[in-house]
PDB file of C-alpha atoms in Angstrom:
ATOM      1  CA  MET A   1     110.840 134.473 104.429  1.00  0.00           C
ATOM      2  CA  ARG A   2     114.615 134.780 104.010  1.00  0.00           C
ATOM      3  CA  ALA A   3     115.084 133.905 107.701  1.00  0.00           C
ATOM      4  CA  GLY A   4     113.130 130.678 107.142  1.00  0.00           C
ATOM      5  CA  TYR A   5     115.542 129.596 104.396  1.00  0.00           C
ATOM      6  CA  LYS A   6     118.530 130.346 106.623  1.00  0.00           C
ATOM      7  CA  ILE A   7     117.065 128.282 109.463  1.00  0.00           C
ATOM      8  CA  LEU A   8     116.274 125.379 107.100  1.00  0.00           C
ATOM      9  CA  TRP A   9     119.792 125.515 105.615  1.00  0.00           C
ATOM     10  CA  THR A  10     121.364 125.581 109.089  1.00  0.00           C
ATOM     11  CA  LEU A  11     119.354 122.520 110.128  1.00  0.00           C
ATOM     12  CA  LEU A  12     119.909 120.503 106.934  1.00  0.00           C
ATOM     13  CA  TRP A  13     123.580 121.212 106.231  1.00  0.00           C
ATOM     14  CA  PRO A  14     125.068 119.072 109.074  1.00  0.00           C
ATOM     15  CA  CYS A  15     122.888 116.143 107.979  1.00  0.00           C
ATOM     16  CA  CYS A  16     123.930 116.404 104.344  1.00  0.00           C
ATOM     17  CA  VAL A  17     127.665 116.320 104.918  1.00  0.00           C
ATOM     18  CA  ALA A  18     127.410 112.989 106.746  1.00  0.00           C
ATOM     19  CA  ALA A  19     126.046 110.914 103.843  1.00  0.00           C
ATOM     20  CA  GLN A  20     127.927 110.656 100.516  1.00  0.00           C
ATOM     21  CA  GLN A  21     131.414 112.079 100.096  1.00  0.00           C
ATOM     22  CA  LYS A  22     132.804 114.464  97.475  1.00  0.00           C
ATOM     23  CA  GLY A  23     133.618 112.652  94.244  1.00  0.00           C
ATOM     24  CA  ASP A  24     131.310 109.651  94.840  1.00  0.00           C
ATOM     25  CA  ILE A  25     129.564 108.313  91.731  1.00  0.00           C
ATOM     26  CA  LEU A  26     126.382 106.249  91.971  1.00  0.00           C
ATOM     27  CA  VAL A  27     123.979 104.813  89.407  1.00  0.00           C
ATOM     28  CA  ALA A  28     120.346 103.820  90.011  1.00  0.00           C
ATOM     29  CA  ALA A  29     117.696 101.874  88.106  1.00  0.00           C
ATOM     30  CA  GLU A  30     114.143 102.644  89.258  1.00  0.00           C
ATOM     31  CA  PHE A  31     110.524 102.145  88.228  1.00  0.00           C
ATOM     32  CA  ASP A  32     107.161 103.550  89.295  1.00  0.00           C
ATOM     33  CA  PHE A  33     105.054 100.845  90.889  1.00  0.00           C
ATOM     34  CA  TYR A  34     102.207 103.304  91.477  1.00  0.00           C
ATOM     35  CA  LYS A  35     101.302 106.716  90.108  1.00  0.00           C
ATOM     36  CA  THR A  36      98.066 108.599  90.741  1.00  0.00           C
ATOM     37  CA  ASP A  37      97.343 108.994  87.011  1.00  0.00           C
ATOM     38  CA  ASN A  38      97.775 105.263  86.208  1.00  0.00           C
ATOM     39  CA  ILE A  39      95.201 103.635  83.942  1.00  0.00           C
ATOM     40  CA  GLY A  40      94.552 100.187  85.394  1.00  0.00           C
ATOM     41  CA  LEU A  41      97.329  98.005  86.741  1.00  0.00           C
ATOM     42  CA  LEU A  42      99.624  98.013  83.688  1.00  0.00           C
ATOM     43  CA  GLY A  43      98.050 100.780  81.576  1.00  0.00           C
ATOM     44  CA  LYS A  44     101.143 102.958  81.863  1.00  0.00           C
ATOM     45  CA  GLY A  45     104.761 102.294  82.598  1.00  0.00           C
ATOM     46  CA  GLN A  46     107.598 104.459  83.819  1.00  0.00           C
ATOM     47  CA  ALA A  47     111.178 103.397  84.519  1.00  0.00           C
ATOM     48  CA  GLY A  48     114.563 105.040  84.397  1.00  0.00           C
ATOM     49  CA  MET A  49     118.256 105.084  85.096  1.00  0.00           C
ATOM     50  CA  GLU A  50     120.036 107.936  86.809  1.00  0.00           C
ATOM     51  CA  LEU A  51     123.682 108.813  87.447  1.00  0.00           C
ATOM     52  CA  PHE A  52     124.671 110.782  90.571  1.00  0.00           C
ATOM     53  CA  TYR A  53     127.919 112.707  90.944  1.00  0.00           C
ATOM     54  CA  PHE A  54     128.624 114.150  94.384  1.00  0.00           C
ATOM     55  CA  ARG A  55     130.332 117.466  93.676  1.00  0.00           C
ATOM     56  CA  GLN A  56     130.233 118.272  97.403  1.00  0.00           C
ATOM     57  CA  ALA A  57     129.709 115.934 100.333  1.00  0.00           C
ATOM     58  CA  GLY A  58     125.972 115.243 100.586  1.00  0.00           C
ATOM     59  CA  TRP A  59     125.022 117.100  97.352  1.00  0.00           C
ATOM     60  CA  ALA A  60     124.821 115.431  93.940  1.00  0.00           C
ATOM     61  CA  LEU A  61     124.233 116.548  90.382  1.00  0.00           C
ATOM     62  CA  THR A  62     122.042 114.018  88.574  1.00  0.00           C
ATOM     63  CA  ALA A  63     121.365 113.086  84.959  1.00  0.00           C
ATOM     64  CA  GLY A  64     119.425 110.212  83.509  1.00  0.00           C
ATOM     65  CA  ALA A  65     116.941 108.766  81.065  1.00  0.00           C
ATOM     66  CA  GLU A  66     113.309 107.819  81.685  1.00  0.00           C
ATOM     67  CA  TYR A  67     110.995 105.619  79.631  1.00  0.00           C
ATOM     68  CA  TRP A  68     107.382 106.768  79.909  1.00  0.00           C
ATOM     69  CA  THR A  69     104.983 104.459  78.002  1.00  0.00           C
ATOM     70  CA  ARG A  70     106.473 104.525  74.488  1.00  0.00           C
ATOM     71  CA  GLU A  71     108.404 107.781  75.033  1.00  0.00           C
ATOM     72  CA  TRP A  72     111.988 108.477  76.178  1.00  0.00           C
ATOM     73  CA  LYS A  73     112.806 111.537  78.275  1.00  0.00           C
ATOM     74  CA  GLY A  74     115.996 112.965  79.765  1.00  0.00           C
ATOM     75  CA  THR A  75     116.408 114.156  83.351  1.00  0.00           C
ATOM     76  CA  VAL A  76     118.680 116.632  85.130  1.00  0.00           C
ATOM     77  CA  GLY A  77     118.542 117.537  88.795  1.00  0.00           C
ATOM     78  CA  LEU A  78     119.957 117.746  92.302  1.00  0.00           C
ATOM     79  CA  ARG A  79     119.994 115.307  95.198  1.00  0.00           C
ATOM     80  CA  ALA A  80     120.599 116.179  98.862  1.00  0.00           C
ATOM     81  CA  GLU A  81     121.502 113.345 101.223  1.00  0.00           C
ATOM     82  CA  LEU A  82     119.956 114.153 104.609  1.00  0.00           C
ATOM     83  CA  ASN A  83     121.678 111.216 106.324  1.00  0.00           C
ATOM     84  CA  GLU A  84     122.587 107.594 105.561  1.00  0.00           C
ATOM     85  CA  ARG A  85     118.908 106.644 105.087  1.00  0.00           C
ATOM     86  CA  TRP A  86     116.994 109.695 103.771  1.00  0.00           C
ATOM     87  CA  TYR A  87     117.410 112.065 100.822  1.00  0.00           C
ATOM     88  CA  LEU A  88     115.595 114.810  98.917  1.00  0.00           C
ATOM     89  CA  ARG A  89     115.666 115.274  95.171  1.00  0.00           C
ATOM     90  CA  ALA A  90     114.473 117.778  92.609  1.00  0.00           C
ATOM     91  CA  ARG A  91     114.729 117.273  88.878  1.00  0.00           C
ATOM     92  CA  GLY A  92     113.457 118.345  85.530  1.00  0.00           C
ATOM     93  CA  VAL A  93     112.125 115.725  83.136  1.00  0.00           C
ATOM     94  CA  ILE A  94     112.810 116.923  79.602  1.00  0.00           C
ATOM     95  CA  GLY A  95     111.009 115.648  76.521  1.00  0.00           C
ATOM     96  CA  GLU A  96     107.945 116.288  74.378  1.00  0.00           C
ATOM     97  CA  ARG A  97     106.086 117.178  77.590  1.00  0.00           C
ATOM     98  CA  SER A  98     108.492 118.479  80.230  1.00  0.00           C
ATOM     99  CA  TYR A  99     107.882 118.191  83.958  1.00  0.00           C
ATOM    100  CA  PHE A 100     109.433 119.172  87.254  1.00  0.00           C
ATOM    101  CA  ASN A 101     109.275 116.821  90.203  1.00  0.00           C
ATOM    102  CA  ALA A 102     110.516 116.755  93.777  1.00  0.00           C
ATOM    103  CA  GLY A 103     110.780 113.767  96.041  1.00  0.00           C
ATOM    104  CA  LEU A 104     111.668 112.294  99.402  1.00  0.00           C
ATOM    105  CA  GLY A 105     113.506 108.985  99.357  1.00  0.00           C
ATOM    106  CA  HIS A 106     114.534 106.256 101.773  1.00  0.00           C
ATOM    107  CA  LYS A 107     117.525 103.914 101.345  1.00  0.00           C
ATOM    108  CA  VAL A 108     118.081 100.405 102.702  1.00  0.00           C
ATOM    109  CA  PRO A 109     121.648  99.046 102.344  1.00  0.00           C
ATOM    110  CA  LEU A 110     121.832  95.601 100.702  1.00  0.00           C
ATOM    111  CA  GLY A 111     125.584  95.259 101.114  1.00  0.00           C
ATOM    112  CA  LYS A 112     128.695  97.364 100.681  1.00  0.00           C
ATOM    113  CA  ARG A 113     127.825  98.662  97.187  1.00  0.00           C
ATOM    114  CA  TRP A 114     124.112  97.922  96.633  1.00  0.00           C
ATOM    115  CA  VAL A 115     121.189  99.912  98.066  1.00  0.00           C
ATOM    116  CA  LEU A 116     117.405  99.472  97.785  1.00  0.00           C
ATOM    117  CA  GLU A 117     115.655 102.829  97.319  1.00  0.00           C
ATOM    118  CA  ASN A 118     112.017 103.790  97.789  1.00  0.00           C
ATOM    119  CA  LEU A 119     110.864 107.246  96.757  1.00  0.00           C
ATOM    120  CA  LEU A 120     107.756 109.409  96.875  1.00  0.00           C
ATOM    121  CA  ASP A 121     107.786 111.877  93.954  1.00  0.00           C
ATOM    122  CA  TYR A 122     105.450 114.841  93.523  1.00  0.00           C
ATOM    123  CA  TYR A 123     104.744 116.381  90.096  1.00  0.00           C
ATOM    124  CA  PRO A 124     103.178 119.822  90.758  1.00  0.00           C
ATOM    125  CA  GLN A 125     102.071 120.638  87.200  1.00  0.00           C
ATOM    126  CA  PRO A 126      99.813 117.620  86.620  1.00  0.00           C
ATOM    127  CA  ASN A 127      99.362 117.298  90.443  1.00  0.00           C
ATOM    128  CA  ASP A 128     100.432 113.640  90.553  1.00  0.00           C
ATOM    129  CA  LEU A 129     102.203 111.491  93.115  1.00  0.00           C
ATOM    130  CA  ALA A 130     104.390 108.518  92.244  1.00  0.00           C
ATOM    131  CA  LEU A 131     105.832 105.730  94.367  1.00  0.00           C
ATOM    132  CA  ARG A 132     109.139 104.471  92.966  1.00  0.00           C
ATOM    133  CA  THR A 133     111.455 101.678  93.904  1.00  0.00           C
ATOM    134  CA  GLY A 134     114.803 100.625  92.563  1.00  0.00           C
ATOM    135  CA  VAL A 135     118.379  99.671  93.226  1.00  0.00           C
ATOM    136  CA  LEU A 136     121.443 101.876  93.464  1.00  0.00           C
ATOM    137  CA  PHE A 137     125.073 100.872  92.887  1.00  0.00           C
ATOM    138  CA  ARG A 138     128.003 102.731  94.470  1.00  0.00           C
ATOM    139  CA  PHE A 139     131.239 102.819  92.435  1.00  0.00           C
TER     140      PHE A 139
END
């Protein structure tokens, strides 16, 4: 098992260092346009803002706030930029009911500072999937 992690790390590390640089700060505003536990089209709503600080090239610490149908939650996590278009994230959603989620995202540049993001998030505890979209701003 340990060898598998070493192989994965060896394969991912060169990709990660090519994306964002050390010291970069980004902010994103996102919303879920579909989640597997939705009740009707607009029965539930989920949106949030997240701040990313790249402590190392390709690796960010994240913090944010989420609004989940009449309830605010905080988030903390990590983001790994695989290349200029793809990234992985893992975060904890902290509130009355806390969750962990992991996701795979895709970025489409809209200019020098703006980026469109699409993300597939998986929540293992309630076994839900969410499709998110949003915009990201690079400082």
